[in-house]
């Protein structure tokens, strides 16, 4: 074999290496185009997000959702949570990922409402599922010990849970498992919506109804997040259900106010005025609740 | 297996390994340099990090809820310089920029009167020395909230 021939082969190999790296990196133009198509942002004719090399779709954490519902007047009801007994069902990666999200939301609710004994039980299930997915460091014995040591300090517990979820997400991203990460986020969001709709159906509360309506915005972002991973068949299946759910949210009237901003010179915190307001009817809440229940049932029964 | 095919497999495997190394590097950078800046706010639990080069931009789209206070932390590894970012509302109006004159900040505290969707656009400054090989480094966008 001549030196030129070997050289050409090495150059060819390096070229393939570059192509392989590009395939593993951030959203290609097709994925960005699909994500833009599916998000409310593009529907509103916003600045084209595809100018960016990467688009992150972030969602509020389940802790934040639980906190918002509590502030809106929700009371704790353990019947709303996924039964601990269901944990034995979850034997596939998708079932485990989705229900790690579900139980994580349940853990957030028990902690926000100071149901500390139940928090530890849900933490154990979260730990088991995380271990099965290979991310035991996030919710392992150290986390359990820290939670027990801080069982009377809600803020510390919430901080530990938040940090654990970050560690889990970081591990999955580092190990090229964004689809698993997306399923965890989706499972958690579905559970949060389900609980919110149960609360809404039990007692008419305009503030809770408004918080449910606001999920219209988060759902768009969740669909964007899932769309990026739609090559995964489990993500694709969940994505179809979320798009169907979005059809119900689309019926809610949304008003976009002109944004203003004012910064406090002492605290340097900016207050943003304007934003979205929603007009939602009881019938619309009922429709969303029905779909949320169906999707949640499908999720917690996913083996 | 031919020598050519073996080399192909080896080089492809190496490239995947390199992608993993970059992810580990970004995670380490985020954990050591960026997460501490969120305190006393709680992370939303998502890692938003990527490797970028000078002149590139990234968007983060998120819903922010009324009644909560938030902190945004945007940082890049030292080789990239200080990140510039701006925040736009759902209609594309820019409501905040982190660069004012020569002053660039990497955190922003805010609250919203009504729940709203915001887009954070992060941009890596252009490379000053054009004769240097294109650098790349990790960029992290973190969101924290306070009850």
XYZ file of C-alpha atoms in Angstrom:
450
model
C 0.000 0.000 0.000
C 1.497 3.370 -1.013
C 1.996 6.247 1.490
C -0.448 8.366 -0.522
C -3.081 5.653 -0.249
C -2.637 5.383 3.558
C -2.750 9.161 3.848
C -6.000 9.304 1.877
C -7.504 6.652 4.111
C -6.588 8.576 7.257
C -8.064 11.765 5.839
C -11.217 9.866 4.919
C -11.404 8.416 8.438
C -10.997 11.866 9.966
C -13.771 13.175 7.729
C -16.071 10.373 8.905
C -15.082 11.220 12.485
C -16.193 14.825 11.960
C -19.470 13.664 10.457
C -20.064 11.331 13.402
C -19.438 14.204 15.849
C -21.900 16.415 14.007
C -24.484 13.648 14.237
C -24.070 13.507 18.003
C -24.204 17.235 18.632
C -27.057 19.689 18.924
C -30.280 19.953 16.937
C -29.926 19.633 13.203
C -31.924 21.959 11.014
C -34.740 19.427 10.519
C -35.243 18.990 14.268
C -35.163 22.752 14.843
C -37.667 23.256 12.082
C -40.008 20.662 13.580
C -39.583 22.116 17.071
C -40.378 25.577 15.750
C -43.431 24.241 13.976
C -44.784 22.690 17.131
C -44.236 25.547 19.565
C -46.581 28.400 20.240
C -43.647 30.768 19.749
C -43.529 30.101 16.020
C -47.290 30.203 15.761
C -47.175 33.701 17.150
C -44.762 34.733 14.438
C -41.987 35.383 16.913
C -38.335 35.930 16.014
C -37.069 32.766 14.295
C -35.551 30.543 16.979
C -33.732 28.511 14.361
C -31.081 31.278 14.118
C -29.726 29.773 17.315
C -27.368 26.794 17.159
C -29.239 25.236 20.070
C -32.659 25.743 21.603
C -33.335 24.674 25.180
C -36.936 24.131 26.221
C -37.030 24.527 29.989
C -39.929 23.761 32.283
C -40.757 24.842 35.818
C -39.779 22.193 38.341
C -42.493 20.058 39.988
C -41.596 21.748 43.266
C -42.522 25.100 41.794
C -45.783 23.688 40.444
C -46.656 22.199 43.839
C -45.836 25.473 45.543
C -48.044 27.422 43.155
C -50.980 25.101 43.785
C -50.544 25.313 47.535
C -50.484 29.109 47.370
C -53.648 28.977 45.254
C -55.458 27.118 48.040
C -54.948 23.448 47.215
C -54.961 21.041 50.151
C -53.084 17.781 50.403
C -54.798 14.577 49.356
C -52.680 11.454 49.104
C -55.331 9.821 46.913
C -54.169 12.085 44.084
C -50.707 10.547 44.102
C -49.507 7.489 42.208
C -49.766 4.435 44.430
C -46.445 3.256 45.814
C -47.524 -0.291 44.934
C -47.373 0.546 41.221
C -43.582 0.760 41.381
C -43.231 -2.990 40.842
C -44.796 -2.619 37.390
C -42.026 -0.499 35.905
C -39.630 -2.829 34.115
C -38.702 -0.987 30.929
C -36.500 2.053 30.563
C -39.458 4.148 29.371
C -41.765 3.020 32.170
C -39.092 3.739 34.729
C -38.207 7.144 33.280
C -41.804 8.337 33.013
C -42.632 7.213 36.509
C -39.449 8.571 37.980
C -40.937 11.855 36.850
C -44.348 10.937 38.274
C -43.022 9.880 41.665
C -40.725 12.898 41.681
C -43.747 15.158 41.387
C -45.498 13.177 44.113
C -42.384 13.610 46.259
C -42.521 17.341 45.618
C -46.156 17.475 46.702
C -45.669 15.467 49.875
C -42.739 17.686 50.797
C -44.477 20.983 50.033
C -47.391 19.858 52.207
C -45.125 18.601 55.001
C -46.240 14.969 54.710
C -42.749 13.922 55.781
C -43.353 10.211 56.382
C -44.841 9.890 52.907
C -41.993 11.942 51.466
C -39.513 9.324 52.610
C -41.627 6.539 51.110
C -41.798 8.340 47.764
C -38.102 9.128 47.918
C -37.414 5.409 48.271
C -39.414 4.659 45.112
C -37.629 7.478 43.279
C -34.314 5.986 44.399
C -35.287 2.516 43.189
C -36.308 3.767 39.766
C -33.229 5.970 39.475
C -31.021 2.996 40.329
C -32.761 0.873 37.717
C -32.027 3.610 35.172
C -28.396 3.738 36.245
C -28.582 7.147 37.970
C -28.481 6.046 41.583
C -26.012 8.769 42.651
C -28.718 11.407 42.374
C -31.184 9.811 44.812
C -29.028 7.280 46.628
C -28.322 6.577 50.270
C -26.609 9.923 50.783
C -29.744 11.737 49.628
C -31.928 9.551 51.835
C -29.680 10.291 54.818
C -29.751 14.021 54.114
C -33.539 13.995 53.790
C -33.932 12.143 57.072
C -31.527 14.496 58.793
C -33.534 17.493 57.512
C -37.005 15.983 57.844
C -38.250 18.973 59.854
C -36.888 21.611 57.509
C -39.057 21.902 54.419
C -36.805 24.348 52.574
C -33.788 22.101 53.041
C -35.772 19.095 51.828
C -36.885 20.967 48.732
C -33.360 22.096 48.031
C -32.095 18.507 48.317
C -34.775 17.283 45.907
C -33.973 20.065 43.404
C -30.262 19.329 43.527
C -30.929 15.616 43.082
C -32.994 16.200 39.967
C -30.275 18.411 38.562
C -27.680 15.706 39.237
C -29.864 13.114 37.528
C -30.423 15.331 34.486
C -26.727 16.165 34.293
C -25.817 12.471 34.393
C -28.254 11.647 31.602
C -27.053 14.510 29.401
C -23.415 13.585 30.052
C -24.137 9.995 29.048
C -25.946 10.935 25.842
C -29.409 9.928 27.136
C -31.515 13.015 26.401
C -34.568 10.884 25.514
C -34.619 9.412 29.023
C -34.299 12.906 30.463
C -37.203 14.101 28.305
C -39.407 11.217 29.482
C -38.690 12.041 33.132
C -39.650 15.666 32.564
C -42.801 14.620 30.694
C -43.888 12.171 33.392
C -43.417 14.811 36.050
C -45.379 17.436 34.125
C -48.287 15.064 33.405
C -48.527 14.158 37.090
C -48.490 17.820 38.079
C -51.303 18.628 35.657
C -53.299 15.612 36.840
C -53.058 16.648 40.482
C -53.972 20.248 39.631
C -57.058 19.121 37.723
C -58.152 16.820 40.564
C -57.938 19.779 42.923
C -59.883 21.937 40.453
C -62.667 19.369 40.111
C -62.978 18.931 43.871
C -63.560 22.600 44.549
C -64.207 25.544 42.263
C -61.225 27.831 42.623
C -60.547 30.492 39.963
C -56.889 30.750 40.925
C -56.329 27.020 40.488
C -58.207 27.158 37.176
C -55.927 29.965 36.061
C -52.825 28.007 37.026
C -54.121 25.125 34.929
C -54.721 27.455 31.989
C -51.165 28.750 32.326
C -49.893 25.248 31.684
C -50.716 25.980 28.056
C -47.379 27.756 27.857
C -45.376 25.018 29.571
C -47.011 22.385 27.399
C -45.708 24.139 24.293
C -42.194 23.963 25.717
C -42.606 20.338 26.709
C -43.673 19.521 23.163
C -40.623 21.387 21.898
C -38.394 19.368 24.231
C -39.986 16.081 23.218
C -39.889 16.910 19.513
C -36.100 17.103 19.669
C -36.047 13.468 20.799
C -38.911 12.143 18.704
C -36.713 9.543 17.027
C -37.100 7.582 20.271
C -40.322 5.590 19.893
C -41.414 6.034 23.531
C -40.883 9.778 23.285
C -42.783 9.794 20.011
C -45.739 7.989 21.599
C -45.906 10.434 24.505
C -45.487 13.343 22.086
C -48.606 12.301 20.165
C -50.617 12.305 23.384
C -49.268 15.690 24.425
C -50.177 17.191 21.046
C -53.703 15.844 21.472
C -53.852 17.423 24.953
C -52.652 20.698 23.500
C -55.724 20.786 21.279
C -57.794 21.295 24.436
C -55.510 24.031 25.735
C -55.663 25.831 22.390
C -59.339 26.563 23.059
C -58.410 28.738 26.065
C -58.418 32.406 25.150
C -55.030 34.030 25.718
C -54.289 37.732 25.820
C -50.727 38.927 25.467
C -50.049 42.170 27.292
C -47.284 44.567 26.305
C -44.238 43.842 28.431
C -42.717 46.448 30.695
C -39.744 46.210 32.993
C -38.661 48.122 36.071
C -35.623 47.407 38.230
C -35.535 48.100 41.944
C -32.362 50.165 42.584
C -31.903 48.596 46.023
C -32.492 44.909 45.344
C -31.569 45.071 41.616
C -34.540 42.786 40.974
C -36.492 43.518 37.805
C -40.266 43.306 37.718
C -41.706 42.439 34.334
C -45.217 43.690 33.699
C -47.588 42.619 30.961
C -47.395 38.961 30.042
C -50.199 36.493 29.337
C -53.689 36.417 30.784
C -56.173 33.619 30.260
C -59.933 33.313 30.084
C -60.858 29.735 30.925
C -64.283 28.187 31.430
C -65.291 25.316 33.709
C -66.086 23.230 30.643
C -62.574 23.779 29.341
C -61.133 22.744 32.705
C -63.292 19.611 32.635
C -62.097 18.739 29.142
C -58.461 19.185 30.143
C -59.030 17.193 33.336
C -60.476 14.291 31.357
C -57.522 14.172 28.982
C -55.052 14.632 31.828
C -56.576 11.687 33.660
C -56.424 9.474 30.572
C -52.816 10.403 29.854
C -51.828 9.986 33.475
C -53.465 6.556 33.641
C -51.574 5.510 30.534
C -48.336 6.825 32.044
C -48.597 5.110 35.427
C -49.599 1.866 33.742
C -46.646 1.961 31.350
C -44.555 -1.013 32.320
C -12.729 -6.940 8.686
C -10.593 -4.804 6.323
C -8.067 -2.290 7.650
C -10.177 0.534 6.240
C -13.314 -0.645 8.047
C -11.412 -1.131 11.303
C -10.041 2.416 11.071
C -13.557 3.724 10.400
C -14.952 1.981 13.463
C -12.036 3.150 15.606
C -12.362 6.776 14.511
C -16.143 6.775 14.974
C -15.752 5.281 18.425
C -13.189 7.946 19.287
C -15.519 10.715 18.166
C -18.311 9.391 20.407
C -15.871 9.233 23.290
C -14.887 12.830 22.663
C -18.544 13.904 22.759
C -18.868 12.215 26.165
C -15.714 13.957 27.431
C -17.083 17.348 26.384
C -20.357 16.617 28.196
C -18.476 15.643 31.363
C -16.423 18.824 31.072
C -19.572 20.930 30.719
C -21.212 19.239 33.676
C -18.126 19.843 35.801
C -17.930 23.492 34.712
C -21.613 24.032 35.461
C -21.465 22.346 38.849
C -18.332 24.156 40.045
C -18.708 27.591 38.508
C -22.363 28.189 37.730
C -24.568 26.356 40.253
C -23.121 28.202 43.276
C -24.285 31.479 41.694
C -27.897 30.332 41.899
C -27.911 30.276 45.705
C -30.276 31.065 47.460
C -32.550 30.230 44.527
C -33.481 26.591 43.821
C -32.557 25.057 40.484
C -35.404 23.990 38.214
C -33.582 20.660 37.896
C -32.601 20.936 34.234
C -29.099 21.107 32.853
C -29.022 23.555 29.944
C -25.485 23.399 28.682
C -23.800 23.085 25.328
C -20.469 23.670 23.661
C -20.318 26.793 21.542
C -17.868 28.765 19.466
C -17.361 32.525 19.052
C -20.240 34.149 17.196
C -22.722 31.354 17.919
C -25.962 31.785 19.823
C -28.357 29.603 21.812
C -31.939 30.144 22.977
C -33.658 29.019 26.148
C -37.447 29.195 26.147
C -39.290 28.962 29.451
C -42.521 29.893 31.179
C -42.138 32.043 34.277
C -44.949 32.106 36.810
C -46.484 35.074 38.548
C -45.863 35.099 42.284
C -42.372 33.637 42.028
C -38.932 35.228 41.969
C -36.298 33.925 39.562
C -32.589 34.100 38.981
C -31.001 33.507 35.612
C -27.311 32.576 35.453
C -25.554 32.590 32.074
C -21.884 31.702 31.952
C -19.310 30.429 29.507
C -15.911 28.885 30.043
C -13.081 31.407 30.247
C -11.825 30.861 26.674
C -15.118 32.209 25.313
C -15.069 35.492 27.183
C -18.110 36.968 28.890
C -21.447 35.808 27.556
C -23.905 38.333 26.274
C -27.574 37.588 26.642
C -30.899 39.264 26.094
C -34.391 38.359 27.189
C -37.402 38.709 24.878
C -41.093 38.309 25.490
C -43.494 36.173 23.456
C -43.827 38.846 20.778
C -40.071 39.231 20.368
C -39.689 42.521 22.245
C -36.365 42.706 24.062
C -36.977 43.482 27.720
C -33.528 42.962 29.178
C -29.892 42.933 28.075
C -27.047 41.950 30.368
C -24.602 44.299 28.686
C -24.773 47.969 29.525
C -21.848 49.924 28.123
C -18.756 47.992 29.157
C -20.493 46.301 32.070
C -21.605 42.684 31.555
C -23.369 40.727 34.291
C -23.823 36.967 34.444
C -26.870 36.867 36.711
C -30.276 38.508 36.528
C -32.945 38.501 39.253
C -36.524 39.113 38.239
C -40.183 38.417 38.865
C -43.217 38.565 36.600
C -46.567 40.171 37.344
C -48.344 37.745 35.056
C -47.237 34.311 33.946
C -45.319 34.718 30.733
C -43.132 32.961 28.206
C -39.666 34.436 27.816
C -36.776 33.588 25.510
C -33.203 34.008 26.684
C -30.801 34.395 23.764
C -27.162 33.801 24.628
C -24.391 34.859 22.299
C -20.700 34.033 22.432
C -18.662 37.149 21.622
C -16.875 37.164 18.287
C -13.277 36.033 18.364
C -11.000 39.057 18.652
C -7.823 37.409 17.324
C -8.837 36.070 13.922
C -5.479 34.377 13.424
C -6.150 31.946 16.266
C -7.808 28.584 15.644
C -11.514 28.677 16.441
C -12.001 27.973 20.134
C -15.008 26.345 21.685
C -16.158 25.982 25.246
C -19.102 25.195 27.481
C -21.969 27.603 27.931
C -24.514 27.067 30.704
C -27.895 28.662 31.251
C -29.368 28.007 34.682
C -32.708 29.029 36.133
C -33.488 29.159 39.825
C -36.672 30.125 41.645
C -37.505 31.288 45.132
C -40.777 30.597 46.926
